[in-house]
């Protein structure tokens, strides 16, 4: 069954034997130029002049649950599945070929519950009165599980992932006095602080990068504590308005406190304010230091549809750098590139924008999500940026062009955090419930010429302005050449084949698509002819298929 139309903005599915149209139409915003089934028949891929390729459930005709729309800059002429069904090649009207890896669309990433360091290098997992630290790139434990003397109320990592703080209840006999904070070296698992007793049960705590200072935030103000001797460092630093948050620079020399429309900058050595408060037209929503600590970006928002503003300031003088960076609505998040030359902001206007720090001018077009952008991050090399949105969708973008380089990466719940691992090949996302996802972003290291050949092979000469392999013999030659150069890319283990057929046999059986069930179970039976369970299921499915054809 296959039919597509290119003049009425929709694709239709028809039954071959009867010639009647079945199921609802697949709608686009412009003419549909191609449509095809996936190899196993579970999905339909359409391409349209509206610049999108779309994935549909072949039974319900609804967009697939995860990431159904793959958007492109140019109008699309064709989109095709690779033979294994794991990749899509799309051909643009401007002669550009796009290759999509469907892992981001149909594969669920590793999901955990825990806390991630701000730099994305470490993951902290807790279980009652124990915790352990994992490297986010390798997912290997840095040290064996560390045990504390009572159940954990909270655990956090320093922004560089080198130290962890734990919060437990502080009792004297049956009486609860408050909270007890300890600091741990993540490399050795040793406790490196004196216990710090806090009587304010609602106080928020964070840790300096060197593990030497504890930042305690209350509505009244902020206080620093020495983790070495467990004593406060200077008096409470009082903000002029109720405190929303505080952040230390990476070297610990500057403390920024924000609340209301103001940000106050403090020298941690002298305990004095560096300058007059930094002022915004709306309540301040975020403050972040650059990696070197020489500059700070702050942004604001309110509960109305008001223009949001972000500014970069000199952290030593409080003087503004560049023009104000404006969103059409409030700004929720901001982050520096590692070299401190660019800033990315995310807003309530559903966009993220990259800005030049010196001028305050945008360096790319706005990157548009389908909901408010709650988290942003640069990759370590500054080549990519990632965004996380209120609707649970994360995405990776080209930091130069502002174009998406992955499909939407969907999650349950509201996303509020996104970071890269130190090697840049892993994306870490987290939602408000403390669930964490780890996405594998390892790049395709094959030469672009070979990727182009593969694109031409899969989707024909339409996939590029340059001529592709034309005759069948030419295509066979390209196939043999690529297979010889990259044998691992063309090899599939028996376990993978068994897993693939088993999975889609179940999915097809649930959907009562008996032709697909017979297809997958027949392959399973051929691979394992002594499996009586598979043979029984195959016989039942063949009976269902025969009954379906006789109607």
Coordinates of C-alpha atoms in Angstrom, one line a residue:
X1 CA 0.0 0.0 0.0
X2 CA 1.6 3.3 -1.0
X3 CA 0.5 6.5 -2.6
X4 CA 1.4 10.2 -2.2
X5 CA 0.1 13.4 -3.7
X6 CA 2.1 16.5 -4.4
X7 CA -0.6 19.1 -4.9
X8 CA -3.0 18.8 -2.0
X9 CA -0.6 19.1 0.9
X10 CA -1.2 15.5 2.1
X11 CA -0.2 11.9 1.6
X12 CA -2.8 9.1 1.5
X13 CA -2.6 5.4 2.1
X14 CA -4.5 3.0 -0.2
X15 CA -5.2 -0.7 -0.1
X16 CA -3.6 -2.3 -3.2
X17 CA -6.2 -5.1 -3.7
X18 CA -9.3 -3.0 -3.4
X19 CA -8.0 0.4 -4.5
X20 CA -9.8 2.1 -1.6
X21 CA -8.2 4.7 0.6
X22 CA -7.7 3.6 4.2
X23 CA -6.9 5.6 7.3
X24 CA -6.7 9.4 7.7
X25 CA -4.6 11.6 5.5
X26 CA -1.0 12.6 6.5
X27 CA -1.1 16.4 6.4
X28 CA 1.7 18.9 5.6
X29 CA 1.9 22.6 5.2
X30 CA 2.8 22.4 1.5
X31 CA 3.0 19.9 -1.3
X32 CA 4.1 16.4 -0.3
X33 CA 6.9 15.3 -2.6
X34 CA 7.6 11.8 -1.4
X35 CA 6.3 9.1 1.0
X36 CA 7.5 5.7 1.8
X37 CA 7.2 2.9 4.4
X38 CA 10.0 1.9 6.7
X39 CA 11.6 -1.5 5.9
X40 CA 9.6 -3.3 8.6
X41 CA 6.4 -1.4 7.6
X42 CA 5.8 0.2 11.0
X43 CA 6.4 3.9 10.0
X44 CA 5.7 6.1 7.1
X45 CA 8.2 8.9 6.1
X46 CA 6.9 11.9 4.1
X47 CA 8.8 14.9 2.7
X48 CA 7.3 18.2 1.8
X49 CA 8.0 21.6 0.3
X50 CA 7.2 23.0 3.7
X51 CA 10.8 22.0 4.7
X52 CA 9.9 19.1 6.9
X53 CA 10.3 15.3 6.8
X54 CA 7.7 13.6 9.1
X55 CA 7.5 10.2 10.7
X56 CA 4.0 8.6 11.1
X57 CA 2.7 5.5 12.8
X58 CA 1.7 3.3 9.9
X59 CA -1.4 2.0 11.7
X60 CA -2.9 5.0 13.4
X61 CA -1.6 7.6 10.9
X62 CA -0.6 9.8 13.8
X63 CA 2.9 11.3 14.3
X64 CA 5.1 8.8 16.1
X65 CA 5.3 9.4 19.8
X66 CA 9.0 10.5 19.8
X67 CA 10.3 13.3 17.5
X68 CA 8.0 13.1 14.5
X69 CA 9.1 16.2 12.7
X70 CA 12.6 16.7 11.2
X71 CA 12.9 20.3 10.1
X72 CA 15.2 21.6 7.3
X73 CA 16.1 25.0 6.0
X74 CA 15.3 24.3 2.4
X75 CA 12.2 22.8 0.7
X76 CA 12.4 19.1 0.6
X77 CA 12.2 17.1 -2.6
X78 CA 12.6 13.6 -1.2
X79 CA 13.3 11.6 2.0
X80 CA 14.2 7.9 2.2
X81 CA 15.0 5.3 4.8
X82 CA 18.3 3.5 4.8
X83 CA 17.8 -0.2 4.3
X84 CA 18.3 -0.9 8.0
X85 CA 15.7 1.7 8.9
X86 CA 18.0 3.4 11.3
X87 CA 18.9 6.5 9.2
X88 CA 17.0 8.9 6.9
X89 CA 18.4 10.8 4.0
X90 CA 16.6 13.9 2.9
X91 CA 17.2 15.8 -0.4
X92 CA 16.7 19.6 -0.4
X93 CA 15.6 21.7 -3.3
X94 CA 18.7 23.7 -2.9
X95 CA 20.9 20.6 -3.7
X96 CA 21.7 19.9 -0.1
X97 CA 21.6 16.4 1.4
X98 CA 20.6 15.8 5.0
X99 CA 21.4 12.6 6.9
X100 CA 19.4 11.9 10.1
X101 CA 20.3 9.3 12.6
X102 CA 17.0 8.0 14.0
X103 CA 18.6 7.1 17.4
X104 CA 17.4 10.4 18.7
X105 CA 13.9 9.7 17.4
X106 CA 13.2 6.1 18.4
X107 CA 15.8 5.1 20.9
X108 CA 15.3 5.9 24.6
X109 CA 18.6 7.1 26.2
X110 CA 20.0 5.9 29.5
X111 CA 17.8 7.3 32.3
X112 CA 18.9 7.7 35.9
X113 CA 18.0 9.7 39.0
X114 CA 20.7 11.9 40.6
X115 CA 22.5 15.2 40.4
X116 CA 24.9 16.5 37.7
X117 CA 27.8 18.9 38.2
X118 CA 27.4 22.2 36.4
X119 CA 30.2 21.4 34.0
X120 CA 28.6 18.1 33.1
X121 CA 31.6 15.9 34.0
X122 CA 30.2 14.1 37.1
X123 CA 27.0 12.4 38.1
X124 CA 26.1 11.9 41.8
X125 CA 23.7 9.0 42.6
X126 CA 22.2 8.6 46.1
X127 CA 20.5 5.7 47.9
X128 CA 19.4 6.3 51.5
X129 CA 22.7 6.9 53.4
X130 CA 25.1 6.2 50.5
X131 CA 26.2 8.0 47.4
X132 CA 28.6 7.4 44.5
X133 CA 30.1 9.5 41.8
X134 CA 30.2 8.5 38.1
X135 CA 32.1 10.0 35.2
X136 CA 29.4 11.1 32.7
X137 CA 31.4 10.2 29.6
X138 CA 32.3 6.6 30.7
X139 CA 29.6 6.1 33.3
X140 CA 32.3 4.4 35.5
X141 CA 32.4 5.0 39.2
X142 CA 35.1 7.4 40.3
X143 CA 35.2 5.7 43.7
X144 CA 33.2 3.0 45.4
X145 CA 30.0 4.0 47.1
X146 CA 30.5 6.4 50.0
X147 CA 28.5 5.9 53.2
X148 CA 27.3 8.6 55.6
X149 CA 26.1 8.2 59.2
X150 CA 22.4 9.0 58.5
X151 CA 19.9 9.2 55.6
X152 CA 20.7 11.9 53.0
X153 CA 18.4 14.8 52.8
X154 CA 20.3 16.3 49.9
X155 CA 23.5 15.9 48.0
X156 CA 25.2 18.3 45.5
X157 CA 28.3 18.6 43.5
X158 CA 30.7 21.5 43.1
X159 CA 30.4 23.1 39.6
X160 CA 33.5 21.4 38.4
X161 CA 32.5 18.0 39.9
X162 CA 35.6 17.6 42.1
X163 CA 33.8 17.9 45.4
X164 CA 30.4 16.8 46.8
X165 CA 28.4 18.1 49.7
X166 CA 25.9 16.0 51.7
X167 CA 23.1 17.3 53.9
X168 CA 21.8 15.2 56.7
X169 CA 19.4 15.9 59.6
X170 CA 21.1 17.2 62.8
X171 CA 19.6 15.7 66.0
X172 CA 20.4 16.2 69.6
X173 CA 18.6 13.3 71.2
X174 CA 15.0 13.4 69.8
X175 CA 15.2 17.1 69.0
X176 CA 15.8 18.2 65.4
X177 CA 18.2 21.1 65.5
X178 CA 18.6 21.7 61.7
X179 CA 20.9 20.4 59.0
X180 CA 24.5 19.0 59.0
X181 CA 26.6 19.6 56.0
X182 CA 29.8 17.7 55.1
X183 CA 32.2 18.0 52.0
X184 CA 33.8 15.0 50.3
X185 CA 36.6 14.7 47.8
X186 CA 35.1 12.9 44.7
X187 CA 38.5 11.5 43.7
X188 CA 39.3 9.8 47.0
X189 CA 35.9 9.5 48.7
X190 CA 37.4 11.1 51.8
X191 CA 35.5 13.6 53.9
X192 CA 37.5 16.9 53.7
X193 CA 35.5 19.2 56.0
X194 CA 34.4 19.7 59.5
X195 CA 30.7 19.2 60.0
X196 CA 28.8 22.5 59.5
X197 CA 25.6 22.8 61.5
X198 CA 22.9 25.0 60.0
X199 CA 19.8 25.9 62.0
X200 CA 17.9 27.4 59.1
X201 CA 16.1 24.4 57.6
X202 CA 15.1 26.2 54.4
X203 CA 18.7 27.5 53.7
X204 CA 20.0 26.5 50.2
X205 CA 23.7 25.4 50.0
X206 CA 26.3 25.2 47.3
X207 CA 30.0 24.6 47.1
X208 CA 33.0 26.4 45.7
X209 CA 35.1 24.7 43.0
X210 CA 38.0 24.1 45.4
X211 CA 35.8 22.8 48.1
X212 CA 37.0 25.4 50.6
X213 CA 33.9 27.5 50.8
X214 CA 30.2 26.7 51.5
X215 CA 27.7 29.2 50.2
X216 CA 24.5 29.3 52.4
X217 CA 21.6 31.3 50.9
X218 CA 18.5 32.5 52.8
X219 CA 15.9 35.1 51.9
X220 CA 17.7 37.6 54.1
X221 CA 21.2 37.2 52.7
X222 CA 24.2 35.0 51.9
X223 CA 26.9 33.7 54.2
X224 CA 30.2 31.9 53.3
X225 CA 31.5 29.2 55.6
X226 CA 35.0 27.7 55.7
X227 CA 34.7 23.9 55.1
X228 CA 38.1 23.4 56.7
X229 CA 37.1 24.5 60.2
X230 CA 33.4 24.7 59.9
X231 CA 33.2 28.4 60.8
X232 CA 31.6 31.3 59.0
X233 CA 33.8 33.6 56.9
X234 CA 32.7 37.2 57.7
X235 CA 29.2 38.5 58.4
X236 CA 26.0 37.8 56.4
X237 CA 26.1 39.6 53.1
X238 CA 22.8 41.4 53.0
X239 CA 21.1 42.0 49.7
X240 CA 18.9 45.1 49.2
X241 CA 15.9 42.9 48.2
X242 CA 14.8 39.3 49.1
X243 CA 17.5 36.9 47.8
X244 CA 16.6 34.6 44.8
X245 CA 20.0 33.0 44.4
X246 CA 23.8 33.3 44.6
X247 CA 26.7 32.1 42.5
X248 CA 30.5 32.0 43.1
X249 CA 33.1 32.5 40.3
X250 CA 35.2 29.5 39.5
X251 CA 38.2 30.9 41.4
X252 CA 36.1 31.8 44.4
X253 CA 37.1 35.5 44.3
X254 CA 33.7 36.9 43.4
X255 CA 30.2 36.2 44.8
X256 CA 27.1 37.4 42.9
X257 CA 23.8 37.7 44.8
X258 CA 20.6 38.4 43.0
X259 CA 17.1 39.2 44.0
X260 CA 14.5 41.7 42.9
X261 CA 15.8 43.8 40.1
X262 CA 19.4 43.9 41.5
X263 CA 22.6 41.9 41.4
X264 CA 25.3 42.7 44.0
X265 CA 28.9 41.7 43.4
X266 CA 31.2 40.9 46.4
X267 CA 34.9 40.4 46.8
X268 CA 35.1 37.2 48.9
X269 CA 38.6 38.1 50.3
X270 CA 37.7 41.5 51.7
X271 CA 33.9 40.8 52.2
X272 CA 33.1 44.1 50.5
X273 CA 30.9 44.9 47.6
X274 CA 32.9 45.5 44.4
X275 CA 30.6 48.1 42.9
X276 CA 27.1 49.6 43.1
X277 CA 24.4 47.0 42.4
X278 CA 23.8 45.9 38.8
X279 CA 20.3 46.9 37.9
X280 CA 17.7 45.4 35.5
X281 CA 14.3 46.6 34.5
X282 CA 12.6 43.4 35.6
X283 CA 13.3 40.8 38.4
X284 CA 16.6 39.1 37.9
X285 CA 16.2 35.4 36.8
X286 CA 19.8 34.2 36.3
X287 CA 23.4 35.1 37.0
X288 CA 26.4 33.1 35.6
X289 CA 30.1 33.8 35.7
X290 CA 32.4 33.0 32.7
X291 CA 34.8 30.2 33.2
X292 CA 37.7 32.6 33.9
X293 CA 35.5 34.6 36.2
X294 CA 36.3 38.0 34.6
X295 CA 32.8 38.6 33.4
X296 CA 29.2 37.8 34.5
X297 CA 26.0 37.6 32.5
X298 CA 22.7 38.4 34.2
X299 CA 19.1 38.4 32.8
X300 CA 15.6 39.2 33.9
X301 CA 12.0 38.3 33.5
X302 CA 8.6 38.9 35.1
X303 CA 5.2 37.2 35.0
X304 CA 3.9 39.4 32.2
X305 CA 4.6 39.4 28.4
X306 CA 7.5 41.9 29.0
X307 CA 10.7 42.2 26.9
X308 CA 13.5 40.4 28.6
X309 CA 17.0 41.7 28.9
X310 CA 20.4 40.1 29.4
X311 CA 23.7 42.0 30.1
X312 CA 27.3 41.1 30.4
X313 CA 29.3 42.9 33.0
X314 CA 32.9 43.3 34.1
X315 CA 33.1 41.3 37.3
X316 CA 35.9 43.6 38.7
X317 CA 34.2 46.9 38.0
X318 CA 30.6 46.2 37.4
X319 CA 30.7 48.1 34.1
X320 CA 28.5 46.8 31.3
X321 CA 30.1 45.2 28.2
X322 CA 28.3 45.5 24.9
X323 CA 24.7 46.3 24.2
X324 CA 21.7 44.8 26.1
X325 CA 20.7 41.5 24.7
X326 CA 16.9 41.5 24.1
X327 CA 14.3 38.7 23.9
X328 CA 10.6 39.4 23.1
X329 CA 9.7 37.8 26.5
X330 CA 11.5 37.1 29.7
X331 CA 14.9 35.3 29.8
X332 CA 15.1 32.1 31.8
X333 CA 18.7 30.9 31.4
X334 CA 22.1 32.0 30.1
X335 CA 25.6 30.5 29.7
X336 CA 29.0 31.5 28.4
X337 CA 31.1 29.6 25.9
X338 CA 34.3 28.2 27.4
X339 CA 36.4 31.0 25.9
X340 CA 34.1 33.6 27.3
X341 CA 33.6 35.3 23.9
X342 CA 29.9 34.3 23.4
X343 CA 26.8 34.0 25.5
X344 CA 23.7 31.9 24.8
X345 CA 20.4 32.9 26.3
X346 CA 17.1 31.1 26.4
X347 CA 13.7 32.7 26.9
X348 CA 10.0 32.5 27.5
X349 CA 9.6 33.6 23.8
X350 CA 10.5 30.0 22.8
X351 CA 13.9 30.9 21.4
X352 CA 17.6 30.6 22.2
X353 CA 20.0 33.2 20.8
X354 CA 23.9 33.3 20.7
X355 CA 25.4 36.7 21.3
X356 CA 28.9 38.2 20.9
X357 CA 30.0 39.3 24.3
X358 CA 32.0 42.4 23.2
X359 CA 29.2 43.9 21.1
X360 CA 26.0 42.4 22.5
X361 CA 25.0 41.6 18.9
X362 CA 23.5 38.2 17.9
X363 CA 25.8 35.9 16.0
X364 CA 23.1 33.6 14.6
X365 CA 19.4 33.5 13.9
X366 CA 17.2 32.6 16.9
X367 CA 17.0 28.9 17.5
X368 CA 13.3 28.1 17.9
X369 CA 11.8 25.5 20.2
X370 CA 8.1 24.7 20.6
X371 CA 8.0 26.0 24.2
X372 CA 9.9 28.1 26.7
X373 CA 13.7 27.4 26.8
X374 CA 14.7 26.5 30.4
X375 CA 18.3 25.4 29.9
X376 CA 21.2 26.2 27.5
X377 CA 24.8 25.0 27.1
X378 CA 27.8 25.3 24.8
X379 CA 29.8 22.2 23.9
X380 CA 33.4 22.3 25.2
X381 CA 34.8 23.2 21.8
X382 CA 32.1 25.9 21.2
X383 CA 31.0 24.2 17.9
X384 CA 27.5 23.2 19.2
X385 CA 24.9 24.4 21.6
X386 CA 22.1 22.5 23.4
X387 CA 18.7 23.7 24.5
X388 CA 16.2 22.3 26.9
X389 CA 12.5 23.4 26.9
X390 CA 9.5 23.4 29.1
X391 CA 7.7 20.8 26.9
X392 CA 10.5 18.2 27.7
X393 CA 12.3 18.6 24.4
X394 CA 16.1 19.1 24.1
X395 CA 18.0 19.8 20.9
X396 CA 21.5 20.3 19.6
X397 CA 22.2 23.2 17.2
X398 CA 25.1 24.4 15.1
X399 CA 26.6 27.4 17.1
X400 CA 27.6 29.1 13.9
X401 CA 24.5 28.8 11.7
X402 CA 21.9 28.2 14.3
X403 CA 20.6 25.2 12.4
X404 CA 19.5 22.0 14.3
X405 CA 21.9 19.0 14.1
X406 CA 19.7 16.5 15.9
X407 CA 16.0 15.7 15.9
X408 CA 14.1 16.9 19.0
X409 CA 15.1 14.7 22.0
X410 CA 12.0 14.2 24.0
X411 CA 11.6 13.6 27.7
X412 CA 8.8 13.2 30.2
X413 CA 8.2 16.2 32.3
X414 CA 9.7 19.7 32.3
X415 CA 13.4 20.0 31.4
X416 CA 15.4 22.4 33.4
X417 CA 19.0 21.4 32.8
X418 CA 21.3 20.5 29.9
X419 CA 25.1 20.1 29.8
X420 CA 27.8 18.4 27.8
X421 CA 30.3 16.0 29.1
X422 CA 34.0 17.0 29.1
X423 CA 34.7 15.2 25.7
X424 CA 31.6 16.8 24.1
X425 CA 30.2 13.5 23.0
X426 CA 27.6 13.0 25.7
X427 CA 24.6 15.3 26.4
X428 CA 23.2 15.3 29.9
X429 CA 19.6 16.4 30.5
X430 CA 17.6 16.6 33.6
X431 CA 13.9 17.3 34.5
X432 CA 12.3 18.9 37.6
X433 CA 11.8 15.5 39.2
X434 CA 15.5 14.7 39.3
X435 CA 15.5 12.3 36.4
X436 CA 18.7 12.4 34.3
X437 CA 19.2 11.3 30.7
X438 CA 22.5 10.6 29.0
X439 CA 22.5 11.0 25.2
X440 CA 25.3 9.6 23.0
X441 CA 26.4 12.3 20.5
X442 CA 29.5 10.6 19.1
X443 CA 30.0 12.0 15.6
X444 CA 30.3 10.2 12.3
X445 CA 34.0 10.3 11.6
X446 CA 33.8 9.1 8.0
X447 CA 35.0 11.6 5.3
X448 CA 32.3 13.9 4.0
X449 CA 32.9 12.5 0.5
X450 CA 31.9 9.0 1.7
X451 CA 28.9 10.3 3.6
X452 CA 27.8 12.1 0.4
X453 CA 28.3 8.8 -1.6
X454 CA 26.1 7.0 0.9
X455 CA 23.5 9.7 0.7
X456 CA 23.4 9.5 -3.1
X457 CA 23.2 5.7 -2.9
X458 CA 20.2 5.8 -0.6
X459 CA 18.2 8.6 -2.1
X460 CA 19.4 8.9 -5.7
X461 CA 20.8 11.9 -7.6
X462 CA 18.0 14.2 -6.2
X463 CA 19.9 14.2 -2.9
X464 CA 22.6 16.5 -4.1
X465 CA 23.4 19.0 -6.9
X466 CA 26.4 16.9 -7.9
X467 CA 25.6 13.8 -9.9
X468 CA 25.3 10.6 -7.9
X469 CA 25.7 6.9 -9.0
X470 CA 23.3 6.4 -11.8
X471 CA 23.2 2.9 -13.2
X472 CA 22.6 -0.2 -11.1
X473 CA 26.2 -1.3 -11.7
X474 CA 27.6 2.0 -10.5
X475 CA 25.5 1.8 -7.4
X476 CA 26.7 -1.7 -6.8
X477 CA 30.3 -0.4 -7.1
X478 CA 29.7 2.3 -4.6
X479 CA 28.1 -0.2 -2.2
X480 CA 31.1 -2.5 -2.5
X481 CA 33.5 0.3 -2.0
X482 CA 31.8 1.6 1.1
X483 CA 31.4 -1.9 2.5
X484 CA 35.1 -2.6 2.0
X485 CA 36.2 0.7 3.6
X486 CA 33.8 0.5 6.6
X487 CA 33.1 -3.2 7.2
X488 CA 31.9 -2.6 10.8
X489 CA 29.2 -0.2 9.5
X490 CA 27.7 -3.0 7.4
X491 CA 28.1 -5.7 9.9
X492 CA 25.2 -6.7 12.3
X493 CA 25.6 -9.3 15.0
X494 CA 23.2 -12.2 15.3
X495 CA 22.1 -10.8 18.7
X496 CA 21.2 -7.5 17.1
X497 CA 19.2 -9.2 14.4
X498 CA 17.4 -11.4 16.9
X499 CA 16.7 -8.4 19.1
X500 CA 15.4 -6.3 16.2
X501 CA 13.1 -9.0 14.9
X502 CA 11.8 -9.9 18.4
X503 CA 11.0 -6.2 19.2
X504 CA 9.1 -5.5 16.1
X505 CA 7.3 -8.8 16.1
X506 CA 5.9 -7.8 19.5
X507 CA 5.0 -4.3 18.2
X508 CA 3.4 -5.6 15.1
X509 CA 1.4 -8.2 17.0
X510 CA 0.1 -5.5 19.3
X511 CA -1.0 -3.5 16.3
X512 CA -2.4 -6.7 14.7
X513 CA -0.3 -6.1 11.5
X514 CA -0.1 -9.8 10.7
X515 CA 2.0 -9.5 7.6
X516 CA 4.7 -7.8 9.6
X517 CA 4.4 -10.3 12.4
X518 CA 4.9 -13.2 10.0
X519 CA 7.8 -11.4 8.4
X520 CA 9.7 -11.0 11.7
X521 CA 8.8 -14.4 13.2
X522 CA 9.8 -16.2 10.0
X523 CA 13.3 -14.6 10.3
X524 CA 13.4 -15.6 14.0
X525 CA 12.4 -19.2 13.2
X526 CA 15.1 -19.4 10.5
X527 CA 17.7 -18.1 13.0
X528 CA 16.6 -20.4 15.7
X529 CA 14.6 -23.3 14.3
X530 CA 14.4 -25.2 17.6
X531 CA 12.5 -22.5 19.4
X532 CA 9.0 -24.0 19.7
X533 CA 7.6 -20.8 21.1
X534 CA 8.5 -18.8 18.0
X535 CA 7.2 -21.6 15.8
X536 CA 3.9 -21.6 17.6
X537 CA 3.6 -17.8 17.4
X538 CA 4.4 -18.0 13.7
X539 CA 1.7 -20.6 13.0
X540 CA -0.9 -18.5 14.8
X541 CA 0.2 -15.3 13.0
X542 CA 0.0 -17.1 9.6
X543 CA -3.6 -18.2 10.5
X544 CA -4.5 -14.6 11.4
X545 CA -3.0 -13.4 8.1
X546 CA -4.9 -16.0 6.0
X547 CA -8.1 -15.1 7.8
X548 CA -7.5 -11.4 7.1
X549 CA -6.9 -12.0 3.4
X550 CA -10.1 -14.2 3.1
X551 CA -12.4 -11.4 4.3

